[in-house]
């Protein structure tokens, strides 16, 4: 917990706190609480109130503790909030610790037999006979455990004044078409609700009231959003190897492809191959990219480590492919189900030798969708592997968003010469910088022209793709690759820059830190600290970065890794400003929260 | 009749191409290398089958063998992948463009050691391609270390004795359900070209394990044709290093018969050609036959197994008739309605 008191504390006691609190549900992994949590979150969302949900789960199948946090916020703040206002303590293993960490005045809903009221007297305890209520809800012993979860939805719903019509709609949606399940779950919710109505004397301030801030909005996780982007980007070959937290990207992509990418005869305009490992996954993606399709793979840290050699080949031999790295905590196996932004260095420079890649940095589910399309365009335009660096927080958590717009830009297939063009040109050199932008022309296997063929290799090659070890050939090639990289600066997504007139300090960040930073900027403003904000969306950096860094006295680079990877990269680019750059680093595996950033900056600024 | 005085035009195939049109750049391998003999037969097979060069893609990994795609079919696209991982490149290329004829060349190090996993999985997926293993039991480019197909008791150039049993790639391919398994010998052009043509006509993974003697590194101290011995008696031919000149080993023998071939390093290899009445569609027989041959220390050559009905990856992917690589934006990007429908499902 931070040293600062939770916001809610100031207005505690009898006053009502409307649409501004967090619910923290502690359960056991595998106990089926996910549907209940979704129903609870959706019901609030359907009442027009902004919500976000974060699933904190262990790296196992069943048995270990898991938490789900629903943040309800009328201002639309969707970052993680550290303070828990309402705890639903269903897991005996963690209940003691969970209750101990609550702020004064918080709510604890728990099974009566846990006797949690003995631990804290400064918390509102509502102790519920869950076992008894579950027995009333069904005769089937097997179902009782599952229904217990729906009973807490009823209890919490009654407590916070949830509209139960919305709960019924959310349940119908959750168990779509399974009438028996719908009825059973509605019964369970009502059991909890009725019990709470009769037995709970509400002493806490947390309630919801209908708003109109979610109409027309969607709830989606970043992996599904990226998958939709890939479908509309025209991806044709998807090769992947299961790894948390990226698997759901490939899985939902396959589902969408099955649904939307078949011709009138039911034949697929795509191929999805689950590879035997990540080395094969990237190999297949490069093979397909070389042969002329839009190809991609999805992975996480350990996966990109394995892909290193092939990604270097892709860079050097200039083959397009898109790599989604949904980051998790490393090094090594690290914490597979926790979040981080610590693959920046490795993605940027993956492989041995002088190598650097185009890296896109989505900061929202909307950008996961948009940047999926950008990534394929850039990859084919620049004939190179392109990384999209998402993370577990964006990728696997639920976010509220505006519906995604239909793409207005045509697919950029880059410089590919057809047989007709080749025959007209009369000559072709695969790696020649014809246009002076560092980007050569390529031909695809199968092109019916006697001059189309060339030999792709990861070893030294000249403009004609012939093997060479000549010093000048190598130098020319490396310099052209650099020129190509410089050209990319003009094509990558531009940063989002928010300028405050009176600001002396600037913030720089990327990816999933964005919601916490937006909230922190408001908190800082309350403390009379005005900030400008530069949200990086891609590497290579654009010219804007220099301008921004030049404009402020101090720059705080906020990132979710230990080694200040982004700050280091900025220092490499702008060494003259190294002393201006300060770090705010969050790397405990949990998503960064606004208060953490605010405290860190205030400690420096005061 | 008046005899024409003009030079005789070279023979052409049904595409009007000469055999020279199927050649590549000159080989940089050692003189007498078995791989060059295989290259010659690949050129011949492609010419005789009248393959359209632009529809062929050549693939390889790393190693001496993997250099060879540069030496044939210069009008075809080529891909020299990373060590041991050519199969994944081939799989991706196949998925992207099913109209390509994929010709892959690998070595025993590239396939049986670093690439064993990818080898197994390309076979398992039955990706349509010809997969030639140029098998010599050593790592040539790194100067003579054992590969995983080296026989027990084989001596390295430095005199080390290999104590590990070899991996039999044909036996392994059979175990994995490969739809075309054959073994041949670089010095038997007649058999090799026939098997290559059969493999090129096969719809599925065709594994062709070809014994291809290494003239440079399979010649240890005790060999009568060792590097040292040769140096004493022969003149240097290349400026970079001394490569002793060897005649390519050649063998031609009848089906069912056995032949003892003396290798460059002085060792012997016993080749046995499968009998004429051998049934290559019987997988069980193929497995027992190869098992017995291994026990008898014989290299069985010929078509060991073929299953022409096995579903290939191309069929399993159920893709549209056109190659995926040729699809246009209209075919690739769903309409606005699709996005609206998806968004509605998330509200």
Coordinates of C-alpha atoms in Angstrom, one line a residue, chain A residues 48-338:
Chain A
X48 CA -23.8 3.0 -18.5
X49 CA -21.0 3.2 -15.9
X50 CA -17.4 2.9 -17.1
X51 CA -15.7 -0.3 -15.9
X52 CA -12.5 -2.2 -16.4
X53 CA -11.7 -5.7 -15.3
X54 CA -8.3 -7.2 -14.5
X55 CA -7.7 -10.8 -14.0
X56 CA -4.8 -11.7 -11.7
X57 CA -4.3 -15.4 -12.1
X58 CA -1.6 -17.9 -11.3
X59 CA 0.4 -19.9 -13.8
X60 CA -1.5 -23.1 -13.1
X61 CA -4.7 -24.8 -14.1
X62 CA -6.4 -25.2 -10.8
X63 CA -6.0 -24.8 -7.1
X64 CA -3.9 -21.6 -6.6
X65 CA -5.3 -18.2 -5.7
X66 CA -6.7 -15.9 -8.3
X67 CA -8.1 -12.4 -8.1
X68 CA -10.4 -10.4 -10.3
X69 CA -10.6 -6.7 -9.9
X70 CA -13.4 -4.6 -11.3
X71 CA -12.8 -0.9 -11.3
X72 CA -15.9 1.2 -11.4
X73 CA -15.1 4.8 -12.3
X74 CA -17.4 7.6 -13.4
X75 CA -14.5 9.6 -14.9
X76 CA -13.6 6.7 -17.1
X77 CA -10.3 5.9 -15.4
X78 CA -9.5 2.4 -16.4
X79 CA -6.0 1.8 -15.0
X80 CA -5.4 -0.6 -12.1
X81 CA -6.3 0.9 -8.7
X82 CA -4.3 -0.5 -5.9
X83 CA -6.8 0.2 -3.1
X84 CA -9.5 -2.3 -2.7
X85 CA -12.9 -0.9 -1.7
X86 CA -15.0 -4.1 -1.8
X87 CA -13.3 -7.4 -1.2
X88 CA -15.1 -10.6 -1.9
X89 CA -13.0 -13.1 0.1
X90 CA -14.0 -16.5 -1.2
X91 CA -10.6 -18.1 -0.9
X92 CA -9.7 -19.3 2.6
X93 CA -6.0 -19.6 1.6
X94 CA -5.6 -15.9 1.0
X95 CA -8.5 -14.5 3.1
X96 CA -6.3 -13.5 6.0
X97 CA -3.8 -11.6 3.9
X98 CA -6.5 -10.1 1.7
X99 CA -8.4 -8.7 4.6
X100 CA -5.2 -7.4 6.3
X101 CA -4.3 -5.4 3.2
X102 CA -7.7 -3.6 3.1
X103 CA -7.8 0.2 3.8
X104 CA -9.9 1.3 6.7
X105 CA -13.6 1.6 5.8
X106 CA -13.4 -1.0 3.1
X107 CA -16.0 -3.7 2.6
X108 CA -15.4 -7.4 3.1
X109 CA -18.0 -9.9 1.8
X110 CA -17.0 -13.4 3.0
X111 CA -18.4 -16.8 3.9
X112 CA -19.6 -16.8 7.4
X113 CA -17.4 -19.7 8.5
X114 CA -14.2 -17.9 7.7
X115 CA -14.9 -15.5 10.7
X116 CA -12.9 -12.7 9.1
X117 CA -14.5 -10.1 11.3
X118 CA -12.1 -11.2 14.0
X119 CA -9.1 -9.9 12.0
X120 CA -10.2 -6.3 11.3
X121 CA -12.7 -4.2 13.2
X122 CA -12.3 -1.2 11.0
X123 CA -13.7 -2.9 7.9
X124 CA -17.4 -3.4 7.0
X125 CA -18.0 -7.1 7.3
X126 CA -20.9 -8.8 5.6
X127 CA -20.7 -12.5 6.4
X128 CA -22.8 -14.7 4.1
X129 CA -23.9 -18.3 4.6
X130 CA -22.8 -19.2 1.0
X131 CA -22.9 -23.0 1.6
X132 CA -26.4 -22.9 2.9
X133 CA -27.6 -20.6 0.1
X134 CA -25.9 -22.8 -2.6
X135 CA -27.7 -25.8 -1.1
X136 CA -31.0 -24.0 -1.5
X137 CA -30.2 -23.0 -5.0
X138 CA -29.7 -26.6 -6.3
X139 CA -29.9 -30.2 -5.3
X140 CA -27.0 -31.1 -7.4
X141 CA -23.9 -31.1 -5.1
X142 CA -21.6 -30.8 -8.1
X143 CA -23.1 -27.5 -9.1
X144 CA -23.0 -25.9 -5.7
X145 CA -19.5 -24.7 -5.9
X146 CA -20.1 -23.0 -9.2
X147 CA -23.3 -21.4 -8.0
X148 CA -21.7 -20.0 -4.9
X149 CA -19.9 -17.6 -7.3
X150 CA -23.3 -16.4 -8.6
X151 CA -24.5 -16.0 -5.1
X152 CA -21.8 -13.4 -4.4
X153 CA -22.9 -11.6 -7.5
X154 CA -26.4 -11.3 -5.9
X155 CA -25.0 -10.2 -2.6
X156 CA -22.6 -7.6 -4.0
X157 CA -25.3 -6.5 -6.5
X158 CA -27.8 -5.9 -3.7
X159 CA -25.1 -4.0 -1.7
X160 CA -24.1 -1.6 -4.5
X161 CA -27.7 -1.2 -5.7
X162 CA -27.2 -3.0 -9.1
X163 CA -30.1 -3.1 -11.4
X164 CA -31.0 -6.8 -11.5
X165 CA -32.6 -6.6 -14.9
X166 CA -29.1 -5.9 -16.2
X167 CA -27.8 -8.9 -14.3
X168 CA -30.3 -11.1 -16.0
X169 CA -29.3 -9.8 -19.4
X170 CA -25.7 -10.3 -18.6
X171 CA -26.3 -13.9 -17.5
X172 CA -28.3 -14.6 -20.7
X173 CA -25.4 -13.3 -22.6
X174 CA -22.8 -15.3 -20.7
X175 CA -24.6 -18.6 -21.1
X176 CA -26.0 -17.8 -24.5
X177 CA -28.6 -20.3 -25.6
X178 CA -28.2 -22.6 -22.6
X179 CA -31.6 -22.0 -21.0
X180 CA -31.0 -24.4 -18.1
X181 CA -27.8 -22.8 -17.1
X182 CA -29.4 -19.3 -17.4
X183 CA -32.2 -20.3 -15.1
X184 CA -30.0 -21.9 -12.6
X185 CA -27.6 -18.9 -12.5
X186 CA -30.5 -16.4 -12.2
X187 CA -31.8 -18.5 -9.3
X188 CA -28.5 -18.4 -7.6
X189 CA -28.1 -14.6 -8.0
X190 CA -31.6 -14.1 -6.6
X191 CA -30.8 -16.3 -3.6
X192 CA -27.8 -14.0 -2.8
X193 CA -29.8 -10.9 -3.5
X194 CA -32.8 -11.9 -1.3
X195 CA -30.6 -13.0 1.5
X196 CA -28.7 -9.7 1.4
X197 CA -31.9 -7.7 1.3
X198 CA -33.2 -9.4 4.4
X199 CA -30.0 -9.7 6.4
X200 CA -27.6 -7.0 5.5
X201 CA -27.7 -3.6 7.1
X202 CA -25.7 -1.5 4.7
X203 CA -23.0 0.5 6.5
X204 CA -20.6 1.3 3.6
X205 CA -20.9 4.1 1.1
X206 CA -20.3 2.3 -2.2
X207 CA -23.2 2.4 -4.7
X208 CA -23.8 2.5 -8.4
X209 CA -26.2 4.8 -10.2
X210 CA -27.2 4.7 -13.8
X211 CA -25.0 6.8 -16.2
X212 CA -25.0 7.1 -19.9
X213 CA -21.2 6.8 -20.5
X214 CA -21.0 3.3 -22.1
X215 CA -23.7 3.4 -24.8
X216 CA -22.3 2.1 -28.1
X217 CA -19.1 1.0 -26.4
X218 CA -17.6 -2.4 -26.6
X219 CA -15.7 -4.5 -24.0
X220 CA -12.8 -6.5 -25.5
X221 CA -9.3 -7.7 -24.6
X222 CA -6.3 -6.6 -26.5
X223 CA -5.6 -10.0 -28.0
X224 CA -9.0 -10.3 -29.5
X225 CA -8.7 -6.7 -30.7
X226 CA -5.4 -7.5 -32.4
X227 CA -6.9 -10.6 -33.9
X228 CA -9.7 -8.6 -35.5
X229 CA -7.0 -6.2 -36.9
X230 CA -5.2 -9.1 -38.4
X231 CA -8.3 -10.4 -40.1
X232 CA -8.9 -7.0 -41.7
X233 CA -5.2 -6.6 -42.5
X234 CA -5.7 -9.6 -44.8
X235 CA -3.3 -11.9 -42.9
X236 CA -3.1 -15.2 -44.8
X237 CA -0.6 -17.4 -43.0
X238 CA -0.7 -17.6 -39.2
X239 CA 1.9 -19.8 -37.5
X240 CA 2.1 -20.0 -33.8
X241 CA 3.1 -22.0 -30.7
X242 CA 1.0 -21.8 -27.5
X243 CA 2.4 -19.5 -24.9
X244 CA 0.8 -17.4 -22.2
X245 CA -0.2 -14.6 -22.6
X246 CA -0.3 -14.7 -26.4
X247 CA -2.3 -17.9 -27.1
X248 CA -5.7 -16.2 -27.0
X249 CA -4.6 -13.9 -29.8
X250 CA -4.0 -16.8 -32.2
X251 CA -7.0 -18.7 -30.9
X252 CA -9.5 -15.8 -31.4
X253 CA -7.8 -15.0 -34.7
X254 CA -8.5 -18.5 -35.9
X255 CA -12.1 -18.2 -34.8
X256 CA -12.6 -14.9 -36.7
X257 CA -10.8 -16.2 -39.7
X258 CA -13.0 -19.3 -39.8
X259 CA -16.0 -17.0 -39.6
X260 CA -15.1 -14.2 -42.0
X261 CA -12.4 -15.4 -44.3
X262 CA -14.0 -18.2 -46.4
X263 CA -15.1 -17.9 -50.0
X264 CA -18.6 -18.8 -51.2
X265 CA -17.6 -22.5 -51.4
X266 CA -16.4 -22.5 -47.8
X267 CA -12.7 -22.6 -48.7
X268 CA -10.3 -20.6 -46.6
X269 CA -8.4 -17.6 -47.7
X270 CA -6.0 -18.3 -44.9
X271 CA -3.9 -21.0 -43.3
X272 CA -3.3 -21.4 -39.6
X273 CA -0.6 -23.8 -38.5
X274 CA 0.2 -24.6 -34.9
X275 CA 4.0 -25.1 -35.1
X276 CA 6.0 -27.5 -33.1
X277 CA 7.9 -24.7 -31.4
X278 CA 8.7 -21.0 -31.8
X279 CA 11.6 -21.6 -34.1
X280 CA 9.3 -23.3 -36.5
X281 CA 6.6 -20.7 -36.0
X282 CA 8.8 -17.9 -37.1
X283 CA 10.4 -20.0 -39.8
X284 CA 7.0 -20.7 -41.3
X285 CA 6.0 -17.1 -41.1
X286 CA 9.2 -16.1 -42.9
X287 CA 8.7 -18.8 -45.5
X288 CA 5.2 -17.5 -46.2
X289 CA 6.3 -13.9 -46.2
X290 CA 9.0 -14.7 -48.7
X291 CA 6.5 -16.5 -50.9
X292 CA 4.2 -13.4 -50.9
X293 CA 1.5 -13.7 -48.3
X294 CA 0.9 -11.6 -45.2
X295 CA 2.2 -13.8 -42.5
X296 CA 2.5 -13.6 -38.7
X297 CA 3.2 -15.3 -35.5
X298 CA 2.2 -14.7 -31.9
X299 CA 4.4 -15.2 -28.9
X300 CA 5.8 -13.9 -25.7
X301 CA 9.3 -13.4 -24.2
X302 CA 10.6 -17.0 -24.2
X303 CA 9.3 -17.3 -27.7
X304 CA 11.1 -14.3 -29.1
X305 CA 14.3 -15.6 -27.5
X306 CA 13.9 -18.7 -29.5
X307 CA 13.1 -16.8 -32.7
X308 CA 16.2 -14.7 -32.4
X309 CA 18.2 -16.4 -35.2
X310 CA 15.4 -16.4 -37.7
X311 CA 14.4 -12.8 -37.0
X312 CA 18.0 -11.8 -37.8
X313 CA 17.7 -13.7 -41.1
X314 CA 14.5 -11.9 -41.8
X315 CA 16.2 -8.6 -41.2
X316 CA 19.3 -9.3 -43.2
X317 CA 17.6 -11.1 -46.1
X318 CA 14.7 -8.6 -46.0
X319 CA 11.7 -10.8 -45.6
X320 CA 8.4 -9.5 -44.2
X321 CA 6.6 -11.1 -41.2
X322 CA 4.7 -9.7 -38.3
X323 CA 5.5 -10.9 -34.7
X324 CA 3.1 -10.1 -31.9
X325 CA 5.0 -10.3 -28.6
X326 CA 2.4 -10.2 -25.8
X327 CA 4.9 -9.5 -23.0
X328 CA 5.0 -11.2 -19.7
X329 CA 7.5 -11.1 -16.9
X330 CA 11.0 -12.5 -17.5
X331 CA 13.8 -13.3 -17.6
X332 CA 13.6 -17.0 -18.3
X333 CA 10.2 -18.4 -17.5
X334 CA 9.7 -15.5 -15.2
X335 CA 6.1 -15.1 -14.1
X336 CA 4.1 -16.3 -17.1
X337 CA 0.8 -14.8 -16.0
X338 CA 2.1 -11.4 -14.8

